[in-house]
Tab-separated table of C-alpha atoms and ligand atoms in Angstrom:
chain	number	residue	atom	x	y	z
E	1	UNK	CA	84.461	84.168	97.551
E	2	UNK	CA	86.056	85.795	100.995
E	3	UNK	CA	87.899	89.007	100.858
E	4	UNK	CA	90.887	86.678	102.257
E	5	UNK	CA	90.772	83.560	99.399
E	6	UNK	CA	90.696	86.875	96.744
E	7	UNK	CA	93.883	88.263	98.445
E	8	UNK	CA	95.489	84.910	98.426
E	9	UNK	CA	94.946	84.644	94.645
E	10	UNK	CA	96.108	88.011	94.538
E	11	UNK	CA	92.951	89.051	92.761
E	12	UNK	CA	91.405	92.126	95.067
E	13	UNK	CA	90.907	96.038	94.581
E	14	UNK	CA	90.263	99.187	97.120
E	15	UNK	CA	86.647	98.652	96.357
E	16	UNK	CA	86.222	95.495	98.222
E	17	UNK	CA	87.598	97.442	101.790
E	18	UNK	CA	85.117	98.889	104.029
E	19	UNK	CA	83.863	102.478	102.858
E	20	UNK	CA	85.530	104.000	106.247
E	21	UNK	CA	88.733	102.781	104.826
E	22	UNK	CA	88.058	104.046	101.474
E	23	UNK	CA	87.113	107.174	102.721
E	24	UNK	CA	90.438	107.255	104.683
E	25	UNK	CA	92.351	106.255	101.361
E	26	UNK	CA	90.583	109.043	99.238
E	27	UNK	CA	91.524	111.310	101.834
E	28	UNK	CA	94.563	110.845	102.088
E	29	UNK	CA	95.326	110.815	97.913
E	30	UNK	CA	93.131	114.465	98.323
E	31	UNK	CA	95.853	115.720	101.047
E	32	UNK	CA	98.549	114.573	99.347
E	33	UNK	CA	100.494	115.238	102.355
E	34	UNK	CA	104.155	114.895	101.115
E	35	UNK	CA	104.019	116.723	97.855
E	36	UNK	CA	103.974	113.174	95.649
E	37	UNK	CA	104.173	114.322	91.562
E	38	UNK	CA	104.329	110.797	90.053
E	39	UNK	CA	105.490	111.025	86.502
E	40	UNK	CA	105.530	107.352	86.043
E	41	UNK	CA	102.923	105.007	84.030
E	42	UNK	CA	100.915	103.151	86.048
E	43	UNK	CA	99.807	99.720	85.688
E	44	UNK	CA	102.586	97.709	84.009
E	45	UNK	CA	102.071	94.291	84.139
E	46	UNK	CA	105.206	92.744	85.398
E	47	UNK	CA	104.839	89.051	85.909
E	48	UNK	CA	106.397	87.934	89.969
E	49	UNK	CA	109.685	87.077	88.572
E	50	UNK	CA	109.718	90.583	86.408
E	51	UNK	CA	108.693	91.914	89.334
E	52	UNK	CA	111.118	90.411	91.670
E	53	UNK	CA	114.324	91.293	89.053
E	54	UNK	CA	113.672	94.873	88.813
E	55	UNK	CA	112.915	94.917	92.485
E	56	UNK	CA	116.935	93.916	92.785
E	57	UNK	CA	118.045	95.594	89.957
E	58	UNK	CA	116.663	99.128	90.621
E	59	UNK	CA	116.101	99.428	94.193
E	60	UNK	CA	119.054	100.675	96.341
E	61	UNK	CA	119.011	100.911	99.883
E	62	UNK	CA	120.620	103.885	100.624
E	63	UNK	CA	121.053	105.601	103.883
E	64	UNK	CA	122.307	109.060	105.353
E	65	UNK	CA	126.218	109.000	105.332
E	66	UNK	CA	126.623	112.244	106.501
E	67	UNK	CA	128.463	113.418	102.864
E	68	UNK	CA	125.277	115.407	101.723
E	69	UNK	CA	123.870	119.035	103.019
E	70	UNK	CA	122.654	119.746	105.454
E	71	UNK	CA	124.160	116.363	107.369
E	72	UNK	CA	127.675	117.368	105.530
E	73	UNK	CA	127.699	120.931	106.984
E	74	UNK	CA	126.338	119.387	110.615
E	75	UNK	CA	129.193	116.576	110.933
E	76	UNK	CA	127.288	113.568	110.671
E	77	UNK	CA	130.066	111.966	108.632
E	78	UNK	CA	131.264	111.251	112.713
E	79	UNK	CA	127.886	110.563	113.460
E	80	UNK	CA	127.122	107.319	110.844
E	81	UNK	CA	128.536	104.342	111.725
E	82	UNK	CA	131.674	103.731	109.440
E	83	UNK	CA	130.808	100.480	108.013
E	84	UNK	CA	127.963	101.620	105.860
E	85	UNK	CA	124.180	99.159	105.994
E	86	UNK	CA	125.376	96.740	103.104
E	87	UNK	CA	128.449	96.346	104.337
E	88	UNK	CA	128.003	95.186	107.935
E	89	UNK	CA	127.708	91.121	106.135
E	90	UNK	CA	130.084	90.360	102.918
E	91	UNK	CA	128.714	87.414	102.117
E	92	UNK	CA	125.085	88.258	102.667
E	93	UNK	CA	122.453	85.567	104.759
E	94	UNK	CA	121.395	82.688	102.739
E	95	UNK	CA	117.576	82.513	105.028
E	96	UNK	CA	115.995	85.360	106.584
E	97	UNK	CA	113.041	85.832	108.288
E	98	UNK	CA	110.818	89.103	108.350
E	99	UNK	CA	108.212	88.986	111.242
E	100	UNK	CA	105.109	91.242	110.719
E	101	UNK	CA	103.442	92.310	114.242
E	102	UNK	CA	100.152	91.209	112.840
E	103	UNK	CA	97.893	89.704	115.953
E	104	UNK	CA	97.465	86.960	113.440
E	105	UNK	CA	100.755	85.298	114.178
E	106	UNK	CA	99.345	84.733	117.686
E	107	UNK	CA	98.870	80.926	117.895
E	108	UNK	CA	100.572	80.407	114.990
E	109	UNK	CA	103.791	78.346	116.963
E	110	UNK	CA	105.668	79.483	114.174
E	111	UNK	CA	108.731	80.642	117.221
E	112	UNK	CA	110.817	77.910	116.052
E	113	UNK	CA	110.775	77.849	112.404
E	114	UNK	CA	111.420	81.580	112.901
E	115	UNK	CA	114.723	81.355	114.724
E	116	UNK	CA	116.016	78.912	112.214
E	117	UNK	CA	116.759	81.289	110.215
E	118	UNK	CA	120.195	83.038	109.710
E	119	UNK	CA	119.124	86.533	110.307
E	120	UNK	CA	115.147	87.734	111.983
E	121	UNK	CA	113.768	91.236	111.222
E	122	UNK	CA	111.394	92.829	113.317
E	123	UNK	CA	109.361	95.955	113.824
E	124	UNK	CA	109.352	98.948	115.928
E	125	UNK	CA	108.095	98.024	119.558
E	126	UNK	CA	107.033	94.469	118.612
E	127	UNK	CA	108.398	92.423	121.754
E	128	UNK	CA	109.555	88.603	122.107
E	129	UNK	CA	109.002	87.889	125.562
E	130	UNK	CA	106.488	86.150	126.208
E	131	UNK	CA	105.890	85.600	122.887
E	132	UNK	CA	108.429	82.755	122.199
E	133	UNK	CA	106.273	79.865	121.000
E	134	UNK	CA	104.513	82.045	118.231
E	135	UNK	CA	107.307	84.651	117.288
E	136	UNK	CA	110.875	83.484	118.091
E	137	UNK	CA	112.779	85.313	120.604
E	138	UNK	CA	115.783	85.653	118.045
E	139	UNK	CA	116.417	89.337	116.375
E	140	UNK	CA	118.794	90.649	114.253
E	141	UNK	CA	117.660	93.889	113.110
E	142	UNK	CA	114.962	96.497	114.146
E	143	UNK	CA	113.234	99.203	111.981
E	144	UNK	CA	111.962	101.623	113.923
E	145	UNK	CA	109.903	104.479	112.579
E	146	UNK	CA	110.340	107.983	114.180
E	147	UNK	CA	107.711	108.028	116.527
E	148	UNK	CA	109.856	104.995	118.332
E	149	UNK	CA	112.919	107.319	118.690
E	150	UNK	CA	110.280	110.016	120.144
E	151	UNK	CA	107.343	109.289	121.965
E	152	UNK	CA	108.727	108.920	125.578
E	153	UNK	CA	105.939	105.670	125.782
E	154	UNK	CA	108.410	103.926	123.921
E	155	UNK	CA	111.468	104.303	126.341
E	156	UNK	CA	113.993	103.779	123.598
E	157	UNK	CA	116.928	105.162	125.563
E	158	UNK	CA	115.932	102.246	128.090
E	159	UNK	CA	114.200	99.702	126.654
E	160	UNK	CA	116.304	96.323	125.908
E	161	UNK	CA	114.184	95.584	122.488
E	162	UNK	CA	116.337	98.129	120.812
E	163	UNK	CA	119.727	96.912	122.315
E	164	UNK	CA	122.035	94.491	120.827
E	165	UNK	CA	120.168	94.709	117.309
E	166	UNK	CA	120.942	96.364	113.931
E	167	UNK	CA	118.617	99.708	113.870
E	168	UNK	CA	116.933	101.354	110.995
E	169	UNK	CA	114.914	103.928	111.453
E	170	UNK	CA	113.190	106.376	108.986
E	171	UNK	CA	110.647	109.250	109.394
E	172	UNK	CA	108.282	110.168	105.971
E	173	UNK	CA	110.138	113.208	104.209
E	174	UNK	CA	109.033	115.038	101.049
E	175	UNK	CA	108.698	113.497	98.312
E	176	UNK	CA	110.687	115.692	96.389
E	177	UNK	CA	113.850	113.871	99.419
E	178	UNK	CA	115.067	117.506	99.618
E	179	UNK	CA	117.045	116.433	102.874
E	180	UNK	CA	117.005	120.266	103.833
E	181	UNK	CA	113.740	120.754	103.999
E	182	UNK	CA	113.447	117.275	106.122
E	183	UNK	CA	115.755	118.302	108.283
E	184	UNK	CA	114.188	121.254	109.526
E	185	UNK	CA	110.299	119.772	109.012
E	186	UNK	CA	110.907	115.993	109.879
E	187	UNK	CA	107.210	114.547	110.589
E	188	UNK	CA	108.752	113.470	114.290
E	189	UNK	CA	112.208	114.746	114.784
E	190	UNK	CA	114.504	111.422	114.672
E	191	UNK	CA	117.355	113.542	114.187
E	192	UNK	CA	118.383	114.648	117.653
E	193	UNK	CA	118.013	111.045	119.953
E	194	UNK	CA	119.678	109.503	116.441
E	195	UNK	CA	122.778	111.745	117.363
E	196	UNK	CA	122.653	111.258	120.919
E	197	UNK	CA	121.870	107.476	120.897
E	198	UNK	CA	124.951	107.238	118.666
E	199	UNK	CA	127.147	108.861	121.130
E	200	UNK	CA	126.538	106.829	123.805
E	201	UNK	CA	126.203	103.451	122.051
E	202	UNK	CA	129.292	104.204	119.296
E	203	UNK	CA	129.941	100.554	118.383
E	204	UNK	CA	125.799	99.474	117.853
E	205	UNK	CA	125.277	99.774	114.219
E	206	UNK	CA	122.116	102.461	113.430
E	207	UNK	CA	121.251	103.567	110.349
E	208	UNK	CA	118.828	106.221	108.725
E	209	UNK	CA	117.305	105.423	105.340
E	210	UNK	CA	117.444	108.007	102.513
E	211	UNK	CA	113.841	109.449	101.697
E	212	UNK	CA	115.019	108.410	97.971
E	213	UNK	CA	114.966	104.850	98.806
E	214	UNK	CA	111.658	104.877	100.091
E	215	UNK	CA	109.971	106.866	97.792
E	216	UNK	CA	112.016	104.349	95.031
E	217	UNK	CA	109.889	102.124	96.679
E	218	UNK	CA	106.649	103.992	96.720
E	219	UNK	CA	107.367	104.668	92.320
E	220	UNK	CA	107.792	100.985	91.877
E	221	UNK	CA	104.449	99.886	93.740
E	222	UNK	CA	102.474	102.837	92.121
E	223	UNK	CA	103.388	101.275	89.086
E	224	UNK	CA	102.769	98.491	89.297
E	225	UNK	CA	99.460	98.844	90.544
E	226	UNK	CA	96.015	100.147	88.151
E	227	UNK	CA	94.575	102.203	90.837
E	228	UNK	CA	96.164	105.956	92.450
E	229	UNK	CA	97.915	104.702	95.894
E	230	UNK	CA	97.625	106.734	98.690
E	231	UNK	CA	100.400	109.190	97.932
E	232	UNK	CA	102.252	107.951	101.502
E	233	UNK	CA	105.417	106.155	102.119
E	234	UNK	CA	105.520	102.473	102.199
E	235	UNK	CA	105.024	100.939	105.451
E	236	UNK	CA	107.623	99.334	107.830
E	237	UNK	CA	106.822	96.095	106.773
E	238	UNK	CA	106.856	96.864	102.810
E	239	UNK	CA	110.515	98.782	103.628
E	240	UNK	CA	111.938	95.635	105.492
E	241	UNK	CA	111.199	93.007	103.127
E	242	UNK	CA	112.921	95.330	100.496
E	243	UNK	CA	115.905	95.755	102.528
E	244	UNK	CA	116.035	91.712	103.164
E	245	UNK	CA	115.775	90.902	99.709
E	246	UNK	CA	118.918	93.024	99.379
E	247	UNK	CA	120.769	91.057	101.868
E	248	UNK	CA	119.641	87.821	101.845
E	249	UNK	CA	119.481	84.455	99.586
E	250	UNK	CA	115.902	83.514	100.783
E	251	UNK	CA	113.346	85.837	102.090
E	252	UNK	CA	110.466	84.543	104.301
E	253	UNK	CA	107.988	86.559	105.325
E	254	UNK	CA	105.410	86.062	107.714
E	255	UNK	CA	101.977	86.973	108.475
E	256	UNK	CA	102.215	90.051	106.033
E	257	UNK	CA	99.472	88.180	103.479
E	258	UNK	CA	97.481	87.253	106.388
E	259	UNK	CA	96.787	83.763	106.896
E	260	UNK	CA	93.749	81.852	107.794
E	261	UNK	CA	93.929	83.372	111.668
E	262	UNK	CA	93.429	86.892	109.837
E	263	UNK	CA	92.003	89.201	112.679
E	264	UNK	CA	90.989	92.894	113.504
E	265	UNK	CA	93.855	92.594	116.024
E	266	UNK	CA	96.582	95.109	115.127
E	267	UNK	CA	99.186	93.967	116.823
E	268	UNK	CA	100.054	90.631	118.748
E	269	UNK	CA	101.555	92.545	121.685
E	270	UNK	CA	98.505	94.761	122.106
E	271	UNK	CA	94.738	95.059	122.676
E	272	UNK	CA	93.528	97.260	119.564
E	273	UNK	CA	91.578	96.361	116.700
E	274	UNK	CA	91.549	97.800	113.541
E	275	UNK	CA	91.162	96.531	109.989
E	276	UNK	CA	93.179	99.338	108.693
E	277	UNK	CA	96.550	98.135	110.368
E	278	UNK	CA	96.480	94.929	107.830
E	279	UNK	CA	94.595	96.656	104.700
E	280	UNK	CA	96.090	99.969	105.241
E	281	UNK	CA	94.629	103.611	105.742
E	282	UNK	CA	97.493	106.080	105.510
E	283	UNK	CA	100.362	103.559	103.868
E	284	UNK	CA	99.688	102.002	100.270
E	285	UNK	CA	99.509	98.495	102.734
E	286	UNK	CA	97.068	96.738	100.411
E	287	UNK	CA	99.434	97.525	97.338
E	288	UNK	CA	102.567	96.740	98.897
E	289	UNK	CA	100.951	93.135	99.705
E	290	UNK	CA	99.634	92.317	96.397
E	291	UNK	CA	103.310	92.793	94.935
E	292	UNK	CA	104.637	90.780	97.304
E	293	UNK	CA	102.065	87.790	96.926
E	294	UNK	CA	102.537	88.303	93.044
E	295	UNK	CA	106.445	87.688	93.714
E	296	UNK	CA	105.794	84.479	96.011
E	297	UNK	CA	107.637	81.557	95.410
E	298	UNK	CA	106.259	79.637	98.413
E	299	UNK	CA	103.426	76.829	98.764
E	300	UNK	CA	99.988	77.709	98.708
E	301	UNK	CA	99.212	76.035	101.733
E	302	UNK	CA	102.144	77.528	103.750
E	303	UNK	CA	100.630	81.152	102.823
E	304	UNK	CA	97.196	79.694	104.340
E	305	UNK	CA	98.774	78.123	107.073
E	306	UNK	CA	101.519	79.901	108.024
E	307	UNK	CA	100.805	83.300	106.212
E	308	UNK	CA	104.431	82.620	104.907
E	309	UNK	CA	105.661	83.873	101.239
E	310	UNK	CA	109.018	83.391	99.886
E	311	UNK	CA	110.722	85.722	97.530
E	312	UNK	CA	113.977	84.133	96.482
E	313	UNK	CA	115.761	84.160	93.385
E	314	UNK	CA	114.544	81.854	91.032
E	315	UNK	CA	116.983	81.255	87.842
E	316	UNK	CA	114.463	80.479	85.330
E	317	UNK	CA	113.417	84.228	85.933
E	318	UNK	CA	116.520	85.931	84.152
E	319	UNK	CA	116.313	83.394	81.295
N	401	C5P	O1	102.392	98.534	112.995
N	401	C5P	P1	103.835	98.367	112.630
N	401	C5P	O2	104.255	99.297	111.503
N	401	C5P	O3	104.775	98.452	113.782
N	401	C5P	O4	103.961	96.878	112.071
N	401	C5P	C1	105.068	96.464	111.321
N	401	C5P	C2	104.629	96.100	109.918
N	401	C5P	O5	103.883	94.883	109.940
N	401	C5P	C3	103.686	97.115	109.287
N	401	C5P	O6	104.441	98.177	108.735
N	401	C5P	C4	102.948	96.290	108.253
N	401	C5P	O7	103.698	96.188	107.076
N	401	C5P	C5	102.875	94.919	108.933
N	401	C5P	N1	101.580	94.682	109.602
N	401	C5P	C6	100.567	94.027	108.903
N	401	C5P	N2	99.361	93.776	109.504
N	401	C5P	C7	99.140	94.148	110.773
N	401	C5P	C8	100.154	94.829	111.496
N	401	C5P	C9	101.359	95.075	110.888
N	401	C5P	O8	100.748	93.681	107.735
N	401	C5P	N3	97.959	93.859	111.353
């Protein structure tokens, strides 16, 4: 059977990608960039709705508030926004939508069903315009990794994608999320356009996660999987279906599992191909996606289809 049905049934390992990615993966775990020490067990075997409860009950999404060194001694508690991430909605969103930049949403004319939801997450420079018919044109909130904030390319002083949205942006720290040491070693240095962005756009709500919530997020996948992960943060898309699932009733997530318009194409927006971008080279990517299709709640033929899965909160699961 295809690499694709396998992934659908949720039933694939490393050893099925193509040895440049493997080599890219075993790399990577040899680098060990970021200082990982996992003292976990690997492997447990959490059923999708295990899965899915101690996904809420142990994962907090936890940004910089200023209160801890060095942000403490620098004055960010005047830098944060006051109204802290969870916050911003009391009463949550009962359907959200999280749009993965995968070129396999193009022709997909999935735009509508999109913008019915209450609240649309995209992804760093992933544009609507133009797009409409197969992405939506509605946006809620943006998470932006550093290199948005600065690589000039991206104009994100200028550029309206980043205005009148919720931001979240992160940058890969150690693992050890000694904030000192990021601070002065960030991988691209978020922290200076962060500050100045805030001061001239005070009332736009922008947030930086915690390295401890992403490398909370990198422990759970690690184990939960059998095999070493490449000892790398989650990627964008893993982060913002966690953060959703904090916030909302009903997650929907598309074109993450790919669907039957899987492609090379990395991005819808953009003419580059590369099998890594939905399988994963640097970030655990084809880890993060066989969690999330063990915790789907969806129709099988919508995850063809659509590429859609649903994590939502299923009562039975607590009994
Ligand atoms: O590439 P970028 O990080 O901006 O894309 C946003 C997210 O969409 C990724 O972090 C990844 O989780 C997901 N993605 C994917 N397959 C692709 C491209 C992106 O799953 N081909």
């Amino acid at each position: 059977k295809s690499f694709l049905y396998k992934l659908w049934k949720g039933d694939v390992s490393s050893k099925m990608l193509n040895p440049r990615l493997q080599k890219a993966m075993k790399d990577y775990l040899s680098t060990n960039k970021h200082g990982v020490r996992f003292k976990g067990k690997r492997n447990s075997k959490l059923t999708g709705d295990q899965l899915f409860c101690e996904l809420k009950e142990r994962v907090n999404v936890k940004t910089i508030d200023g209160k801890e060194a060095p942000f403490s001694t620098l004055g960010w508690e005047k830098h944060v926004p006051q109204i802290p991430l969870g916050k911003l909605f009391t009463h949550g969103f009962g359907s959200c939508a999280v749009v993965m930049s995968a070129g396999a949403i193009l022709n997909s004319s999935l735009g509508d069903e999109i913008d019915s939801h209450d609240a649309v997450l995209r992804f760093n420079s992933a544009p609507t315009r133009g797009y409409e018919k197969d992405v939506g044109n509605k946006t809620t909130m943006r998470i932006i990794n550093s290199q948005i904030l600065t690589n000039p390319n991206h104009h994100f002083v200028d550029s309206s994608l980043y205005k009148d949205v919720i931001l979240v942006a992160w940058d890969p720290a150690p693992y050890s999320a000694n904030l000192n040491v990021w601070y002065k070693k960030p991988d691209y240095n978020l922290f200076t356009p962060y500050v100045q962005h805030r001061r001239k756009n005070p009332t736009q709500p922008f947030y930086i996660l915690h390295p401890k919530f992403i490398w909370q997020l990198w422990d759970i996948i690690q184990e939960n999987t059998k095999e070493k992960i490449q000892p790398n943060p989650p990627s964008s898309g893993f982060i913002g279906i966690l953060i959703m699932m904090s916030m909302c009733d009903e997650v929907h997530v598309y074109e993450y599992i790919p669907s039957v318009r899987q492609t090379d194409l990395c991005h819808y927006h953009e003419l580059y191909y590369d099998a890594a971008c939905t399988l994963g080279a640097y970030h655990p990517l084809l880890y993060e996606k066989l969690l999330v299709q063990r915790m789907n709640k969806g129709l099988q033929d919508d995850l063809y289809r659509k590429g859609k899965v649903l994590n939502n909160f299923d009562k039975r699961a607590s009994l």
